[in-house]
Coordinates of C-alpha atoms in Angstrom, one line a residue:
X1 CA -54.1 -73.8 25.7
X2 CA -56.8 -73.7 28.4
X3 CA -56.5 -77.2 29.8
X4 CA -56.9 -76.3 33.5
X5 CA -60.3 -77.4 34.6
X6 CA -62.4 -74.8 36.4
X7 CA -64.6 -77.5 37.9
X8 CA -64.1 -81.2 38.5
X9 CA -66.3 -83.6 40.4
X10 CA -68.7 -86.4 40.4
X11 CA -72.4 -86.4 39.6
X12 CA -74.7 -89.1 40.9
X13 CA -76.0 -91.5 38.3
X14 CA -78.5 -93.7 40.1
X15 CA -76.4 -95.6 42.7
X16 CA -73.2 -94.8 40.7
X17 CA -71.1 -91.8 39.9
X18 CA -69.9 -90.1 36.7
X19 CA -66.6 -88.1 36.9
X20 CA -66.6 -84.9 34.9
X21 CA -64.5 -81.8 34.3
X22 CA -65.6 -78.5 32.9
X23 CA -63.2 -75.9 31.3
X24 CA -64.9 -72.5 31.2
X25 CA -64.0 -69.5 29.0
X26 CA -63.6 -66.0 30.3
X27 CA -66.9 -65.0 28.7
X28 CA -70.3 -66.7 28.8
X29 CA -73.3 -67.3 26.6
X30 CA -72.1 -70.0 24.2
X31 CA -73.4 -73.6 24.4
X32 CA -71.3 -76.2 26.2
X33 CA -69.3 -78.6 24.0
X34 CA -69.8 -82.0 25.6
X35 CA -67.0 -84.4 24.6
X36 CA -68.0 -88.1 24.5
X37 CA -65.1 -90.5 24.4
X38 CA -64.6 -93.8 22.6
X39 CA -64.1 -97.3 23.7
X40 CA -66.5 -98.2 25.0
X41 CA -64.3 -98.5 28.1
X42 CA -61.8 -95.7 27.4
X43 CA -61.5 -92.4 29.2
X44 CA -61.6 -88.7 28.5
X45 CA -57.8 -88.3 28.7
X46 CA -57.0 -88.7 25.0
X47 CA -59.5 -86.0 24.1
X48 CA -58.2 -83.5 26.7
X49 CA -56.7 -81.1 24.2
X50 CA -60.3 -80.1 23.1
X51 CA -60.3 -78.1 26.4
X52 CA -58.4 -75.5 24.4
X53 CA -61.6 -74.5 22.7
X54 CA -62.4 -72.7 25.9
X55 CA -59.9 -70.1 24.7
X56 CA -62.3 -69.3 21.9
X57 CA -65.3 -68.9 24.2
X58 CA -66.8 -72.4 24.3
X59 CA -67.3 -74.2 27.7
X60 CA -65.9 -77.7 27.3
X61 CA -67.2 -80.7 29.3
X62 CA -65.2 -83.9 29.5
X63 CA -66.4 -87.0 31.4
X64 CA -65.4 -90.6 32.0
X65 CA -68.2 -93.0 31.1
X66 CA -69.2 -95.4 33.9
X67 CA -66.8 -98.3 34.3
X68 CA -63.6 -96.5 33.7
X69 CA -61.4 -93.5 34.7
X70 CA -62.7 -91.5 37.6
X71 CA -66.3 -92.9 37.4
X72 CA -67.6 -95.9 39.2
X73 CA -65.9 -99.1 38.3
X74 CA -67.9 -102.3 38.3
X75 CA -65.6 -105.2 37.2
X76 CA -68.1 -107.9 38.3
X77 CA -70.9 -106.8 36.1
X78 CA -71.7 -108.8 33.0
X79 CA -72.9 -108.1 29.5
X80 CA -76.5 -107.6 30.6
X81 CA -75.4 -104.5 32.5
X82 CA -73.1 -102.9 29.9
X83 CA -75.7 -101.8 27.3
X84 CA -76.0 -98.9 24.9
X85 CA -79.0 -97.8 26.9
X86 CA -76.9 -97.5 30.1
X87 CA -74.5 -95.0 28.4
X88 CA -77.4 -93.0 26.8
X89 CA -79.0 -92.7 30.2
X90 CA -75.6 -91.6 31.7
X91 CA -75.2 -88.9 29.0
X92 CA -78.8 -87.6 29.6
X93 CA -78.1 -87.6 33.4
X94 CA -74.8 -85.7 33.0
X95 CA -76.4 -83.0 30.8
X96 CA -79.2 -82.4 33.3
X97 CA -76.9 -82.5 36.3
X98 CA -74.4 -80.0 34.9
X99 CA -77.2 -77.7 33.8
X100 CA -76.3 -77.7 30.1
X101 CA -79.2 -79.7 28.7
X102 CA -80.9 -76.6 27.4
X103 CA -77.9 -75.5 25.3
X104 CA -75.2 -77.8 24.2
X105 CA -73.2 -79.3 21.3
X106 CA -72.1 -82.9 21.2
X107 CA -68.7 -84.2 20.1
X108 CA -68.6 -88.0 19.8
X109 CA -65.4 -89.8 19.0
X110 CA -65.2 -93.4 17.8
X111 CA -67.8 -95.4 19.8
X112 CA -68.9 -92.0 21.1
X113 CA -70.0 -91.1 17.5
X114 CA -72.9 -93.6 17.1
X115 CA -73.7 -93.0 20.8
X116 CA -74.3 -89.2 20.3
X117 CA -76.0 -90.0 17.0
X118 CA -78.6 -92.1 18.8
X119 CA -79.0 -89.4 21.4
X120 CA -79.4 -86.7 18.7
X121 CA -82.0 -88.8 16.8
X122 CA -84.4 -88.3 19.8
X123 CA -84.3 -84.6 18.9
X124 CA -83.5 -83.1 22.3
X125 CA -84.6 -79.5 22.4
X126 CA -81.3 -78.2 23.8
X127 CA -79.0 -79.8 21.2
X128 CA -77.5 -77.2 18.8
X129 CA -75.0 -79.2 16.7
X130 CA -73.3 -82.6 16.4
X131 CA -69.7 -83.6 15.6
X132 CA -69.2 -87.3 14.7
X133 CA -65.5 -87.9 14.7
X134 CA -63.8 -91.1 13.4
X135 CA -66.8 -93.1 14.1
X136 CA -68.7 -96.0 12.4
X137 CA -72.4 -95.9 11.9
X138 CA -72.5 -99.7 12.0
X139 CA -70.3 -102.2 13.6
X140 CA -70.9 -104.8 10.9
X141 CA -69.5 -102.2 8.4
X142 CA -66.6 -101.6 10.8
X143 CA -65.8 -105.3 10.9
X144 CA -66.0 -105.6 7.1
X145 CA -63.5 -102.8 6.8
X146 CA -61.3 -104.0 9.6
X147 CA -60.9 -107.3 7.7
X148 CA -59.9 -105.4 4.5
X149 CA -57.4 -103.2 6.4
X150 CA -55.9 -106.3 8.2
X151 CA -55.3 -108.1 4.9
X152 CA -53.3 -105.1 3.7
X153 CA -50.9 -105.2 6.7
X154 CA -47.3 -106.4 6.1
X155 CA -46.8 -110.0 5.4
X156 CA -47.4 -112.3 8.4
X157 CA -49.1 -109.7 10.7
X158 CA -52.7 -110.7 10.0
X159 CA -51.8 -114.4 10.2
X160 CA -50.3 -113.8 13.6
X161 CA -53.3 -111.9 14.8
X162 CA -55.7 -114.5 13.5
X163 CA -53.8 -117.4 15.1
X164 CA -54.0 -115.8 18.5
X165 CA -57.7 -114.8 18.1
X166 CA -58.6 -118.4 17.2
X167 CA -56.5 -119.8 20.1
X168 CA -57.9 -117.3 22.6
X169 CA -54.4 -116.0 23.4
X170 CA -55.0 -112.3 22.6
X171 CA -53.4 -111.3 25.9
X172 CA -50.0 -112.5 24.6
X173 CA -47.0 -110.3 23.8
X174 CA -46.9 -111.6 20.3
X175 CA -50.5 -110.5 19.7
X176 CA -49.8 -107.1 21.2
X177 CA -46.8 -106.6 19.0
X178 CA -48.8 -107.5 15.9
X179 CA -51.7 -105.4 17.0
X180 CA -49.4 -102.4 17.3
X181 CA -48.6 -102.6 13.5
X182 CA -52.3 -102.0 12.8
X183 CA -52.6 -99.3 15.5
X184 CA -49.5 -97.4 14.3
X185 CA -51.0 -97.4 10.8
X186 CA -54.7 -96.8 11.4
X187 CA -55.2 -95.5 15.0
X188 CA -52.4 -93.1 15.8
X189 CA -49.6 -92.3 13.4
X190 CA -47.7 -90.1 15.9
X191 CA -44.6 -91.8 17.4
X192 CA -44.1 -92.1 20.2
X193 CA -47.8 -92.1 21.1
X194 CA -48.9 -88.8 22.7
X195 CA -49.1 -88.8 26.5
X196 CA -52.9 -88.2 26.5
X197 CA -53.5 -91.2 24.3
X198 CA -51.2 -93.4 26.3
X199 CA -53.1 -92.3 29.5
X200 CA -56.4 -93.6 28.0
X201 CA -54.8 -96.7 26.6
X202 CA -53.4 -97.6 30.1
X203 CA -56.8 -96.8 31.7
X204 CA -58.4 -99.5 29.5
X205 CA -55.6 -101.9 30.5
X206 CA -56.2 -101.2 34.2
X207 CA -59.8 -102.1 34.0
X208 CA -60.8 -103.7 30.6
X209 CA -64.2 -104.8 31.8
X210 CA -66.3 -102.6 29.5
X211 CA -64.0 -102.8 26.5
X212 CA -63.7 -106.6 26.5
X213 CA -67.5 -107.0 27.2
X214 CA -68.8 -104.6 24.5
X215 CA -65.9 -104.4 22.0
X216 CA -63.3 -107.2 22.3
X217 CA -59.6 -107.6 22.7
X218 CA -58.6 -105.0 20.1
X219 CA -60.0 -102.3 17.8
X220 CA -60.3 -104.6 14.9
X221 CA -61.5 -107.8 16.6
X222 CA -65.0 -106.9 17.8
X223 CA -66.5 -110.0 19.4
X224 CA -68.4 -108.2 22.2
X225 CA -72.0 -107.1 22.4
X226 CA -71.6 -104.3 19.9
X227 CA -70.6 -106.6 17.0
X228 CA -74.1 -106.3 15.5
X229 CA -75.0 -102.8 16.6
X230 CA -75.9 -100.0 14.2
X231 CA -77.5 -96.6 14.3
X232 CA -78.2 -96.4 10.5
X233 CA -81.9 -96.8 11.1
X234 CA -82.2 -93.6 13.2
X235 CA -79.9 -91.2 11.3
X236 CA -82.6 -89.6 9.3
X237 CA -84.2 -88.3 12.5
X238 CA -81.2 -86.1 13.3
X239 CA -82.2 -82.4 12.8
X240 CA -79.2 -80.4 14.0
X241 CA -76.2 -79.3 11.8
X242 CA -73.8 -82.3 11.7
X243 CA -70.1 -82.4 10.9
X244 CA -68.4 -85.7 10.2
X245 CA -64.6 -86.0 10.6
X246 CA -62.1 -88.7 9.7
X247 CA -58.4 -89.3 8.9
X248 CA -57.2 -90.4 5.5
X249 CA -55.6 -93.5 7.1
X250 CA -58.5 -94.0 9.7
X251 CA -59.7 -97.4 10.8
X252 CA -63.1 -95.6 10.5
X253 CA -62.9 -95.8 6.7
X254 CA -65.2 -93.9 4.3
X255 CA -67.5 -96.9 4.0
X256 CA -68.1 -96.9 7.8
X257 CA -69.0 -93.2 7.7
X258 CA -71.1 -93.2 4.6
X259 CA -74.5 -93.8 6.3
X260 CA -74.0 -90.5 8.2
X261 CA -73.5 -88.6 4.9
X262 CA -76.3 -90.4 3.2
X263 CA -78.9 -90.2 5.9
X264 CA -78.3 -87.2 8.2
X265 CA -79.8 -84.2 6.5
X266 CA -77.1 -81.7 5.4
X267 CA -74.2 -83.6 7.0
X268 CA -70.7 -82.4 5.9
X269 CA -67.5 -84.4 5.9
X270 CA -63.9 -83.2 6.4
X271 CA -60.9 -85.6 5.9
X272 CA -57.6 -85.0 7.6
X273 CA -55.0 -86.1 5.1
X274 CA -52.1 -86.8 7.5
X275 CA -54.2 -88.5 10.2
X276 CA -55.6 -91.9 11.1
X277 CA -58.1 -92.3 14.0
X278 CA -56.9 -89.4 16.2
X279 CA -56.7 -86.2 14.0
X280 CA -57.1 -84.0 17.1
X281 CA -53.7 -85.4 18.1
X282 CA -52.2 -86.0 14.7
X283 CA -53.1 -82.7 13.1
X284 CA -54.1 -80.5 16.1
X285 CA -53.8 -77.1 14.5
X286 CA -56.0 -78.0 11.4
X287 CA -58.4 -79.9 13.6
X288 CA -58.9 -76.9 15.8
X289 CA -59.5 -74.7 12.7
X290 CA -62.1 -77.1 11.3
X291 CA -63.9 -77.5 14.5
X292 CA -64.0 -73.7 15.2
X293 CA -65.3 -73.0 11.8
X294 CA -68.2 -75.4 12.4
X295 CA -68.8 -74.0 15.9
X296 CA -68.7 -70.4 14.6
X297 CA -71.4 -71.3 12.0
X298 CA -73.6 -72.7 14.8
X299 CA -73.1 -69.4 16.7
X300 CA -74.1 -67.5 13.6
X301 CA -77.3 -69.6 13.5
X302 CA -78.2 -68.6 17.0
X303 CA -76.7 -71.7 18.8
X304 CA -76.5 -69.6 22.0
X305 CA -80.3 -69.9 22.3

């Protein structure tokens, strides 16, 4: 697998910096696959195995969104700073700075999914295709489904979670232990957790500023600024071929994905039967097959420009 980056560095983003890595194939001519991670407040690490697509001719761009990983950390900034618009501007800046804005495909995972959908709805001329992986179209839908999934957890788990959420003690070991029951069922079903996922998980713990501000203390307790955010209103404006991915046991349930399928013209959906929220780590071989099939179709439609 081609995981060695040919280029790593920092691009200026206003007075800040965005860390990136590019894995280039031996050949040239295909659009860059730009990988947009989740969180918000996570890092690229858990999506690193997508760099293997360079073995099939696709340049792959990873980056850490501002506030985490190798990019500028700003732990003293408040909710007025950490906005969707900030991360959209960062993505636009990255595409231009790396010289790929004229020919690229976007892969957005989890929070990265609605982010790339909002970007795609502006109909950028260089965008050739869109992959929305394990991602809600609406956080109110996400919260509704999270409540349903929580109620189906083993006896006592949801009660423990709720007690700590109401008491404001979500940083306790008891909350973390109960949280892991949900995560092991609906986020990552591989045990022990893969190294790349652990790396991103620890990066959030090292600087939880963005995650706590925009999301909340856990995947299923969204009390941050995203709690009412939705991209449903703009999905009909997306014009590029769009692939929607999810796991059978995903916290991104079919209900959270349905607006993409209803509103994005021609959107297709693939479900990974043995996966939850991270099918690229839970079923990596089939994941690669599905993604390559979609990318090959783009190439057949002249995605190389």
